[in-house]
Amino acid sequence: MEMKQLLVPVDFSDCSEYALEVAAQLARKLNGTITIFHMMGVSESVLAKSELYEQEEAKYYMNLAKEKINEYTNKSYLMGIPVKTVIQNYKVFEEVNKVAQEQQIDLIVMGSHGSRGFSRLFVGSNTEKVVRSAEVPVLVIKKPHHDFKVENVVFACDLEAENRAAFQKALDFSNLFNAELQLVYINTEGSNFLNSRQIAEKVADFTSIIGNSHKVNIYHDFSVEQGIFNFAESISANMVVIPTHGRKGIAHFFKGSIGEKMANTVKLPLMTIKI
């Protein structure tokens, strides 16, 4: 799994810069390149005006975007890293995947403005829209990481066979950094609760697919989201990776477990890998 070509969507917010700085550290570590992508989002009301007015207006917004992107490309942490920029008049966040395909991107790194709980980080947000449509992994960054580390990574899934490819990608990514990858299954109370025998069967089935050398951690909690981050905190993980189901969105991974039970702000970097 190569991570040479990184795409960073920017809206010139602080979160965008957090993502760009992390992307720079990854690119420097992996001898990669960065493509900075900005969506102008010029409204249809502007485009509906006269052709001359349209050209002048579009030129104004393009120049403004170029000026702002130049501020980004001149950041000291980007020195020595090949960087190119793409500016498009897209307004739909699913278009990020189109740019990723055109630029042969390996990883999308983007900031998130989400602030409360795991579900709010995604559901209904622009981040969710990118995650749903992206064919490549997406790394979500929520705070500054001036010294970004990939040393202890958590891969959380429901141990179904369809997660095999996502697990392998997470393992390949971890290996790029000689990082430890911890596989975890969150056992929740209620209708999704599994007894010891059921868990043992589930673990045996999944490890027979991915290789019996991989240990599966079992963590019990009130919800999947709470369990993931409590487990990650307990082992001092610095990244979480989860599989997603594309069009079904992040909610499918959690099934009935999404709840506003997580009181703390999600701060860990989170990578999603489409099944």
PDB file of C-alpha atoms in Angstrom:
ATOM      1  CA  MET A   1       0.000   0.000   0.000  1.00  0.00           C
ATOM      2  CA  GLU A   2       1.686   3.179  -1.186  1.00  0.00           C
ATOM      3  CA  MET A   3       1.014   6.602   0.284  1.00  0.00           C
ATOM      4  CA  LYS A   4       2.985   8.715  -2.155  1.00  0.00           C
ATOM      5  CA  GLN A   5       0.230  10.969  -3.494  1.00  0.00           C
ATOM      6  CA  LEU A   6      -1.668  12.972  -0.873  1.00  0.00           C
ATOM      7  CA  LEU A   7      -4.678  15.204  -1.466  1.00  0.00           C
ATOM      8  CA  VAL A   8      -5.591  17.962   0.993  1.00  0.00           C
ATOM      9  CA  PRO A   9      -8.942  19.726   0.453  1.00  0.00           C
ATOM     10  CA  VAL A  10      -8.708  23.246   1.924  1.00  0.00           C
ATOM     11  CA  ASP A  11     -11.275  25.912   2.765  1.00  0.00           C
ATOM     12  CA  PHE A  12      -8.635  28.191   4.336  1.00  0.00           C
ATOM     13  CA  SER A  13      -9.802  27.422   7.872  1.00  0.00           C
ATOM     14  CA  ASP A  14      -7.563  26.471  10.786  1.00  0.00           C
ATOM     15  CA  CYS A  15      -8.717  22.860  10.353  1.00  0.00           C
ATOM     16  CA  SER A  16      -7.466  22.879   6.772  1.00  0.00           C
ATOM     17  CA  GLU A  17      -4.054  23.951   7.939  1.00  0.00           C
ATOM     18  CA  TYR A  18      -4.007  21.246  10.612  1.00  0.00           C
ATOM     19  CA  ALA A  19      -4.583  18.688   7.846  1.00  0.00           C
ATOM     20  CA  LEU A  20      -1.985  20.234   5.565  1.00  0.00           C
ATOM     21  CA  GLU A  21       0.698  20.156   8.244  1.00  0.00           C
ATOM     22  CA  VAL A  22       0.000  16.480   8.935  1.00  0.00           C
ATOM     23  CA  ALA A  23       0.063  15.745   5.195  1.00  0.00           C
ATOM     24  CA  ALA A  24       3.434  17.492   4.974  1.00  0.00           C
ATOM     25  CA  GLN A  25       4.859  15.280   7.704  1.00  0.00           C
ATOM     26  CA  LEU A  26       3.530  12.160   5.990  1.00  0.00           C
ATOM     27  CA  ALA A  27       4.862  13.258   2.607  1.00  0.00           C
ATOM     28  CA  ARG A  28       8.283  14.011   4.050  1.00  0.00           C
ATOM     29  CA  LYS A  29       8.396  10.619   5.769  1.00  0.00           C
ATOM     30  CA  LEU A  30       7.265   8.709   2.663  1.00  0.00           C
ATOM     31  CA  ASN A  31       8.927  10.852  -0.033  1.00  0.00           C
ATOM     32  CA  GLY A  32       5.492  11.773  -1.308  1.00  0.00           C
ATOM     33  CA  THR A  33       3.810  14.729  -2.975  1.00  0.00           C
ATOM     34  CA  ILE A  34       0.878  16.905  -1.957  1.00  0.00           C
ATOM     35  CA  THR A  35      -1.994  18.232  -4.054  1.00  0.00           C
ATOM     36  CA  ILE A  36      -3.873  21.101  -2.420  1.00  0.00           C
ATOM     37  CA  PHE A  37      -7.470  21.246  -3.613  1.00  0.00           C
ATOM     38  CA  HIS A  38      -9.852  24.168  -3.199  1.00  0.00           C
ATOM     39  CA  MET A  39     -13.497  24.276  -4.240  1.00  0.00           C
ATOM     40  CA  MET A  40     -14.489  27.812  -5.201  1.00  0.00           C
ATOM     41  CA  GLY A  41     -18.225  27.135  -5.124  1.00  0.00           C
ATOM     42  CA  VAL A  42     -19.269  30.147  -7.203  1.00  0.00           C
ATOM     43  CA  SER A  43     -23.061  30.315  -6.963  1.00  0.00           C
ATOM     44  CA  GLU A  44     -25.388  29.647  -9.890  1.00  0.00           C
ATOM     45  CA  SER A  45     -26.817  33.157  -9.504  1.00  0.00           C
ATOM     46  CA  VAL A  46     -23.414  34.535 -10.467  1.00  0.00           C
ATOM     47  CA  LEU A  47     -23.053  32.158 -13.395  1.00  0.00           C
ATOM     48  CA  ALA A  48     -26.541  33.094 -14.632  1.00  0.00           C
ATOM     49  CA  LYS A  49     -25.544  36.723 -15.215  1.00  0.00           C
ATOM     50  CA  SER A  50     -24.141  38.114 -18.444  1.00  0.00           C
ATOM     51  CA  GLU A  51     -21.173  36.374 -20.001  1.00  0.00           C
ATOM     52  CA  LEU A  52     -18.890  39.369 -19.428  1.00  0.00           C
ATOM     53  CA  TYR A  53     -19.975  39.702 -15.810  1.00  0.00           C
ATOM     54  CA  GLU A  54     -19.550  35.973 -15.346  1.00  0.00           C
ATOM     55  CA  GLN A  55     -15.993  36.072 -16.667  1.00  0.00           C
ATOM     56  CA  GLU A  56     -15.035  39.010 -14.442  1.00  0.00           C
ATOM     57  CA  GLU A  57     -16.642  37.464 -11.380  1.00  0.00           C
ATOM     58  CA  ALA A  58     -15.033  34.078 -11.980  1.00  0.00           C
ATOM     59  CA  LYS A  59     -11.661  35.757 -12.535  1.00  0.00           C
ATOM     60  CA  TYR A  60     -12.034  37.656  -9.256  1.00  0.00           C
ATOM     61  CA  TYR A  61     -12.796  34.505  -7.246  1.00  0.00           C
ATOM     62  CA  MET A  62     -10.023  32.564  -8.978  1.00  0.00           C
ATOM     63  CA  ASN A  63      -7.427  35.234  -8.187  1.00  0.00           C
ATOM     64  CA  LEU A  64      -8.619  35.409  -4.609  1.00  0.00           C
ATOM     65  CA  ALA A  65      -8.318  31.645  -4.262  1.00  0.00           C
ATOM     66  CA  LYS A  66      -4.839  31.674  -5.814  1.00  0.00           C
ATOM     67  CA  GLU A  67      -3.678  34.337  -3.364  1.00  0.00           C
ATOM     68  CA  LYS A  68      -4.917  32.344  -0.403  1.00  0.00           C
ATOM     69  CA  ILE A  69      -3.436  29.084  -1.695  1.00  0.00           C
ATOM     70  CA  ASN A  70      -0.096  30.830  -2.202  1.00  0.00           C
ATOM     71  CA  GLU A  71      -0.144  31.610   1.514  1.00  0.00           C
ATOM     72  CA  TYR A  72      -0.538  27.876   2.151  1.00  0.00           C
ATOM     73  CA  THR A  73       2.178  26.742  -0.248  1.00  0.00           C
ATOM     74  CA  ASN A  74       4.661  29.101   1.381  1.00  0.00           C
ATOM     75  CA  LYS A  75       4.348  27.434   4.778  1.00  0.00           C
ATOM     76  CA  SER A  76       7.751  26.527   6.199  1.00  0.00           C
ATOM     77  CA  TYR A  77       6.729  22.920   6.887  1.00  0.00           C
ATOM     78  CA  LEU A  78       6.184  22.400   3.133  1.00  0.00           C
ATOM     79  CA  MET A  79       9.752  23.311   2.170  1.00  0.00           C
ATOM     80  CA  GLY A  80      11.303  20.636  -0.029  1.00  0.00           C
ATOM     81  CA  ILE A  81       8.014  18.807  -0.633  1.00  0.00           C
ATOM     82  CA  PRO A  82       6.586  18.751  -4.181  1.00  0.00           C
ATOM     83  CA  VAL A  83       3.261  20.619  -3.987  1.00  0.00           C
ATOM     84  CA  LYS A  84       0.730  21.382  -6.681  1.00  0.00           C
ATOM     85  CA  THR A  85      -2.647  23.062  -6.490  1.00  0.00           C
ATOM     86  CA  VAL A  86      -6.026  22.373  -8.054  1.00  0.00           C
ATOM     87  CA  ILE A  87      -8.839  24.935  -7.984  1.00  0.00           C
ATOM     88  CA  GLN A  88     -12.266  23.918  -9.287  1.00  0.00           C
ATOM     89  CA  ASN A  89     -15.684  25.517  -9.174  1.00  0.00           C
ATOM     90  CA  TYR A  90     -17.197  22.538  -7.400  1.00  0.00           C
ATOM     91  CA  LYS A  91     -19.880  22.937  -4.744  1.00  0.00           C
ATOM     92  CA  VAL A  92     -20.583  19.250  -4.049  1.00  0.00           C
ATOM     93  CA  PHE A  93     -18.130  17.540  -1.704  1.00  0.00           C
ATOM     94  CA  GLU A  94     -18.481  14.225  -3.487  1.00  0.00           C
ATOM     95  CA  GLU A  95     -16.390  15.864  -6.224  1.00  0.00           C
ATOM     96  CA  VAL A  96     -13.323  15.424  -4.015  1.00  0.00           C
ATOM     97  CA  ASN A  97     -13.280  11.777  -5.086  1.00  0.00           C
ATOM     98  CA  LYS A  98     -13.267  12.846  -8.745  1.00  0.00           C
ATOM     99  CA  VAL A  99     -10.185  14.984  -8.139  1.00  0.00           C
ATOM    100  CA  ALA A 100      -8.565  12.126  -6.202  1.00  0.00           C
ATOM    101  CA  GLN A 101      -9.056   9.803  -9.162  1.00  0.00           C
ATOM    102  CA  GLU A 102      -7.776  12.358 -11.678  1.00  0.00           C
ATOM    103  CA  GLN A 103      -4.653  13.025  -9.601  1.00  0.00           C
ATOM    104  CA  GLN A 104      -4.091   9.317  -8.773  1.00  0.00           C
ATOM    105  CA  ILE A 105      -4.274  10.046  -5.059  1.00  0.00           C
ATOM    106  CA  ASP A 106      -3.408   7.413  -2.443  1.00  0.00           C
ATOM    107  CA  LEU A 107      -4.711   9.232   0.632  1.00  0.00           C
ATOM    108  CA  ILE A 108      -7.016  12.187   1.329  1.00  0.00           C
ATOM    109  CA  VAL A 109      -6.062  14.207   4.401  1.00  0.00           C
ATOM    110  CA  MET A 110      -8.710  16.652   5.542  1.00  0.00           C
ATOM    111  CA  GLY A 111      -9.600  18.746   8.558  1.00  0.00           C
ATOM    112  CA  SER A 112     -12.894  18.454  10.373  1.00  0.00           C
ATOM    113  CA  HIS A 113     -14.859  21.111  12.208  1.00  0.00           C
ATOM    114  CA  GLY A 114     -16.794  18.463  14.172  1.00  0.00           C
ATOM    115  CA  SER A 115     -16.603  19.030  17.875  1.00  0.00           C
ATOM    116  CA  ARG A 116     -18.888  16.734  19.846  1.00  0.00           C
ATOM    117  CA  GLY A 117     -18.798  12.971  19.717  1.00  0.00           C
ATOM    118  CA  PHE A 118     -17.877  10.488  17.024  1.00  0.00           C
ATOM    119  CA  SER A 119     -21.219  10.501  15.245  1.00  0.00           C
ATOM    120  CA  ARG A 120     -21.292  14.287  14.999  1.00  0.00           C
ATOM    121  CA  LEU A 121     -17.847  14.221  13.448  1.00  0.00           C
ATOM    122  CA  PHE A 122     -19.397  12.566  10.414  1.00  0.00           C
ATOM    123  CA  VAL A 123     -23.161  12.518  10.199  1.00  0.00           C
ATOM    124  CA  GLY A 124     -24.502  15.267   7.962  1.00  0.00           C
ATOM    125  CA  SER A 125     -21.096  16.907   7.620  1.00  0.00           C
ATOM    126  CA  ASN A 126     -18.913  17.604   4.604  1.00  0.00           C
ATOM    127  CA  THR A 127     -16.457  15.098   6.052  1.00  0.00           C
ATOM    128  CA  GLU A 128     -19.085  12.385   5.854  1.00  0.00           C
ATOM    129  CA  LYS A 129     -19.769  13.276   2.226  1.00  0.00           C
ATOM    130  CA  VAL A 130     -16.101  12.882   1.350  1.00  0.00           C
ATOM    131  CA  VAL A 131     -15.821   9.619   3.304  1.00  0.00           C
ATOM    132  CA  ARG A 132     -18.895   8.167   1.585  1.00  0.00           C
ATOM    133  CA  SER A 133     -17.671   8.898  -1.922  1.00  0.00           C
ATOM    134  CA  ALA A 134     -13.897   8.437  -1.576  1.00  0.00           C
ATOM    135  CA  GLU A 135     -12.429   5.293  -3.099  1.00  0.00           C
ATOM    136  CA  VAL A 136      -9.146   5.890  -1.268  1.00  0.00           C
ATOM    137  CA  PRO A 137      -8.536   6.107   2.492  1.00  0.00           C
ATOM    138  CA  VAL A 138      -9.410   9.385   4.212  1.00  0.00           C
ATOM    139  CA  LEU A 139      -7.457  10.669   7.203  1.00  0.00           C
ATOM    140  CA  VAL A 140      -9.463  13.116   9.333  1.00  0.00           C
ATOM    141  CA  ILE A 141      -7.541  15.631  11.439  1.00  0.00           C
ATOM    142  CA  LYS A 142      -9.223  17.741  14.113  1.00  0.00           C
ATOM    143  CA  LYS A 143      -6.429  19.519  15.942  1.00  0.00           C
ATOM    144  CA  PRO A 144      -2.815  20.632  15.393  1.00  0.00           C
ATOM    145  CA  HIS A 145      -0.171  17.889  15.272  1.00  0.00           C
ATOM    146  CA  HIS A 146       3.216  19.569  15.022  1.00  0.00           C
ATOM    147  CA  ASP A 147       4.885  16.228  15.674  1.00  0.00           C
ATOM    148  CA  PHE A 148       2.543  13.724  14.041  1.00  0.00           C
ATOM    149  CA  LYS A 149       3.269  10.166  15.107  1.00  0.00           C
ATOM    150  CA  VAL A 150       2.068   6.811  13.781  1.00  0.00           C
ATOM    151  CA  GLU A 151       3.268   4.387  16.421  1.00  0.00           C
ATOM    152  CA  ASN A 152       0.238   2.642  17.911  1.00  0.00           C
ATOM    153  CA  VAL A 153      -2.788   2.253  15.639  1.00  0.00           C
ATOM    154  CA  VAL A 154      -6.229   0.841  16.461  1.00  0.00           C
ATOM    155  CA  PHE A 155      -8.255  -0.962  13.786  1.00  0.00           C
ATOM    156  CA  ALA A 156     -11.848  -1.417  14.932  1.00  0.00           C
ATOM    157  CA  CYS A 157     -14.382  -3.518  13.052  1.00  0.00           C
ATOM    158  CA  ASP A 158     -17.248  -5.989  13.515  1.00  0.00           C
ATOM    159  CA  LEU A 159     -15.062  -8.961  12.451  1.00  0.00           C
ATOM    160  CA  GLU A 160     -17.097  -9.690   9.342  1.00  0.00           C
ATOM    161  CA  ALA A 161     -15.242 -11.188   6.364  1.00  0.00           C
ATOM    162  CA  GLU A 162     -15.869  -8.070   4.252  1.00  0.00           C
ATOM    163  CA  ASN A 163     -13.402  -6.167   6.463  1.00  0.00           C
ATOM    164  CA  ARG A 164     -10.419  -8.232   5.346  1.00  0.00           C
ATOM    165  CA  ALA A 165      -9.201  -5.832   2.644  1.00  0.00           C
ATOM    166  CA  ALA A 166      -9.617  -2.801   4.891  1.00  0.00           C
ATOM    167  CA  PHE A 167      -7.653  -4.532   7.639  1.00  0.00           C
ATOM    168  CA  GLN A 168      -4.851  -5.349   5.193  1.00  0.00           C
ATOM    169  CA  LYS A 169      -4.667  -1.718   4.091  1.00  0.00           C
ATOM    170  CA  ALA A 170      -4.522  -0.588   7.704  1.00  0.00           C
ATOM    171  CA  LEU A 171      -1.754  -3.127   8.341  1.00  0.00           C
ATOM    172  CA  ASP A 172       0.200  -1.970   5.285  1.00  0.00           C
ATOM    173  CA  PHE A 173      -0.130   1.648   6.408  1.00  0.00           C
ATOM    174  CA  SER A 174       1.084   0.777   9.910  1.00  0.00           C
ATOM    175  CA  ASN A 175       4.030  -1.132   8.463  1.00  0.00           C
ATOM    176  CA  LEU A 176       5.136   1.977   6.559  1.00  0.00           C
ATOM    177  CA  PHE A 177       5.855   3.522   9.956  1.00  0.00           C
ATOM    178  CA  ASN A 178       6.854   0.334  11.799  1.00  0.00           C
ATOM    179  CA  ALA A 179       3.804   0.981  13.945  1.00  0.00           C
ATOM    180  CA  GLU A 180       1.892  -1.494  16.094  1.00  0.00           C
ATOM    181  CA  LEU A 181      -1.597  -2.313  14.811  1.00  0.00           C
ATOM    182  CA  GLN A 182      -4.141  -3.331  17.433  1.00  0.00           C
ATOM    183  CA  LEU A 183      -7.297  -5.056  16.179  1.00  0.00           C
ATOM    184  CA  VAL A 184     -10.317  -4.584  18.418  1.00  0.00           C
ATOM    185  CA  TYR A 185     -13.921  -5.733  18.549  1.00  0.00           C
ATOM    186  CA  ILE A 186     -16.280  -3.701  20.715  1.00  0.00           C
ATOM    187  CA  ASN A 187     -18.871  -5.819  22.473  1.00  0.00           C
ATOM    188  CA  THR A 188     -21.867  -3.730  23.488  1.00  0.00           C
ATOM    189  CA  GLU A 189     -24.784  -4.381  25.753  1.00  0.00           C
ATOM    190  CA  GLY A 190     -28.323  -4.852  24.486  1.00  0.00           C
ATOM    191  CA  SER A 191     -29.342  -6.572  21.260  1.00  0.00           C
ATOM    192  CA  ASN A 192     -25.781  -6.569  19.889  1.00  0.00           C
ATOM    193  CA  PHE A 193     -24.248  -8.278  22.938  1.00  0.00           C
ATOM    194  CA  LEU A 194     -22.320 -11.484  22.257  1.00  0.00           C
ATOM    195  CA  ASN A 195     -21.504 -14.107  24.865  1.00  0.00           C
ATOM    196  CA  SER A 196     -18.045 -15.654  25.240  1.00  0.00           C
ATOM    197  CA  ARG A 197     -18.754 -18.563  22.897  1.00  0.00           C
ATOM    198  CA  GLN A 198     -20.148 -16.304  20.180  1.00  0.00           C
ATOM    199  CA  ILE A 199     -17.164 -13.975  20.414  1.00  0.00           C
ATOM    200  CA  ALA A 200     -14.718 -16.884  20.257  1.00  0.00           C
ATOM    201  CA  GLU A 201     -16.395 -18.172  17.091  1.00  0.00           C
ATOM    202  CA  LYS A 202     -16.381 -14.719  15.529  1.00  0.00           C
ATOM    203  CA  VAL A 203     -12.708 -14.213  16.342  1.00  0.00           C
ATOM    204  CA  ALA A 204     -11.777 -17.662  15.004  1.00  0.00           C
ATOM    205  CA  ASP A 205     -13.601 -17.044  11.730  1.00  0.00           C
ATOM    206  CA  PHE A 206     -11.985 -13.640  11.167  1.00  0.00           C
ATOM    207  CA  THR A 207      -8.453 -14.629  12.145  1.00  0.00           C
ATOM    208  CA  SER A 208      -8.653 -17.628   9.811  1.00  0.00           C
ATOM    209  CA  ILE A 209      -9.210 -15.099   7.027  1.00  0.00           C
ATOM    210  CA  ILE A 210      -6.556 -12.525   7.953  1.00  0.00           C
ATOM    211  CA  GLY A 211      -4.017 -14.887   9.484  1.00  0.00           C
ATOM    212  CA  ASN A 212      -3.990 -16.485  12.899  1.00  0.00           C
ATOM    213  CA  SER A 213      -0.974 -14.478  14.037  1.00  0.00           C
ATOM    214  CA  HIS A 214      -3.138 -11.403  14.574  1.00  0.00           C
ATOM    215  CA  LYS A 215      -4.565 -10.980  18.052  1.00  0.00           C
ATOM    216  CA  VAL A 216      -8.116  -9.676  18.429  1.00  0.00           C
ATOM    217  CA  ASN A 217      -8.737  -7.510  21.466  1.00  0.00           C
ATOM    218  CA  ILE A 218     -12.233  -7.676  22.952  1.00  0.00           C
ATOM    219  CA  TYR A 219     -13.415  -4.515  24.675  1.00  0.00           C
ATOM    220  CA  HIS A 220     -16.768  -4.175  26.430  1.00  0.00           C
ATOM    221  CA  ASP A 221     -18.535  -0.829  26.532  1.00  0.00           C
ATOM    222  CA  PHE A 222     -21.924   0.856  26.316  1.00  0.00           C
ATOM    223  CA  SER A 223     -21.543   1.852  22.661  1.00  0.00           C
ATOM    224  CA  VAL A 224     -19.183   1.107  19.787  1.00  0.00           C
ATOM    225  CA  GLU A 225     -17.961   4.683  19.476  1.00  0.00           C
ATOM    226  CA  GLN A 226     -17.317   5.006  23.194  1.00  0.00           C
ATOM    227  CA  GLY A 227     -15.581   1.633  23.260  1.00  0.00           C
ATOM    228  CA  ILE A 228     -13.274   2.455  20.353  1.00  0.00           C
ATOM    229  CA  PHE A 229     -11.920   5.592  21.923  1.00  0.00           C
ATOM    230  CA  ASN A 230     -11.814   4.223  25.452  1.00  0.00           C
ATOM    231  CA  PHE A 231      -9.779   1.276  24.146  1.00  0.00           C
ATOM    232  CA  ALA A 232      -7.560   3.616  22.125  1.00  0.00           C
ATOM    233  CA  GLU A 233      -6.956   5.735  25.200  1.00  0.00           C
ATOM    234  CA  SER A 234      -6.196   2.675  27.341  1.00  0.00           C
ATOM    235  CA  ILE A 235      -3.329   1.646  25.049  1.00  0.00           C
ATOM    236  CA  SER A 236      -2.166   5.215  24.286  1.00  0.00           C
ATOM    237  CA  ALA A 237      -2.986   4.867  20.585  1.00  0.00           C
ATOM    238  CA  ASN A 238      -2.318   7.838  18.323  1.00  0.00           C
ATOM    239  CA  MET A 239      -4.628   6.866  15.459  1.00  0.00           C
ATOM    240  CA  VAL A 240      -7.868   4.980  14.879  1.00  0.00           C
ATOM    241  CA  VAL A 241      -8.774   3.217  11.614  1.00  0.00           C
ATOM    242  CA  ILE A 242     -12.270   1.994  10.760  1.00  0.00           C
ATOM    243  CA  PRO A 243     -13.843   0.468   7.649  1.00  0.00           C
ATOM    244  CA  THR A 244     -16.804   2.204   6.003  1.00  0.00           C
ATOM    245  CA  HIS A 245     -19.491   1.095   3.598  1.00  0.00           C
ATOM    246  CA  GLY A 246     -19.465   3.973   1.128  1.00  0.00           C
ATOM    247  CA  ARG A 247     -22.989   4.960   0.175  1.00  0.00           C
ATOM    248  CA  LYS A 248     -24.422   3.570   3.411  1.00  0.00           C
ATOM    249  CA  GLY A 249     -22.295   6.014   5.319  1.00  0.00           C
ATOM    250  CA  ILE A 250     -20.561   5.834   8.641  1.00  0.00           C
ATOM    251  CA  ALA A 251     -23.798   5.015  10.440  1.00  0.00           C
ATOM    252  CA  HIS A 252     -23.813   1.504   8.940  1.00  0.00           C
ATOM    253  CA  PHE A 253     -20.621   0.632  10.777  1.00  0.00           C
ATOM    254  CA  PHE A 254     -22.259   1.444  14.090  1.00  0.00           C
ATOM    255  CA  LYS A 255     -25.639  -0.066  13.241  1.00  0.00           C
ATOM    256  CA  GLY A 256     -27.768   0.711  16.298  1.00  0.00           C
ATOM    257  CA  SER A 257     -24.923   1.927  18.462  1.00  0.00           C
ATOM    258  CA  ILE A 258     -24.747   5.607  17.532  1.00  0.00           C
ATOM    259  CA  GLY A 259     -25.582   7.581  20.629  1.00  0.00           C
ATOM    260  CA  GLU A 260     -24.662  10.841  22.239  1.00  0.00           C
ATOM    261  CA  LYS A 261     -22.865   8.936  24.995  1.00  0.00           C
ATOM    262  CA  MET A 262     -19.401  10.201  24.310  1.00  0.00           C
ATOM    263  CA  ALA A 263     -18.847  13.336  26.343  1.00  0.00           C
ATOM    264  CA  ASN A 264     -15.305  14.190  25.297  1.00  0.00           C
ATOM    265  CA  THR A 265     -14.345  15.815  22.049  1.00  0.00           C
ATOM    266  CA  VAL A 266     -12.851  13.384  19.560  1.00  0.00           C
ATOM    267  CA  LYS A 267      -9.245  14.404  19.097  1.00  0.00           C
ATOM    268  CA  LEU A 268      -7.480  11.352  17.722  1.00  0.00           C
ATOM    269  CA  PRO A 269      -6.653  11.272  14.011  1.00  0.00           C
ATOM    270  CA  LEU A 270      -9.131   8.952  12.336  1.00  0.00           C
ATOM    271  CA  MET A 271      -8.636   7.066   9.068  1.00  0.00           C
ATOM    272  CA  THR A 272     -11.527   5.552   7.160  1.00  0.00           C
ATOM    273  CA  ILE A 273     -11.053   2.817   4.551  1.00  0.00           C
ATOM    274  CA  LYS A 274     -13.859   1.962   2.182  1.00  0.00           C
ATOM    275  CA  ILE A 275     -14.874  -1.677   2.037  1.00  0.00           C
TER     276      ILE A 275
END
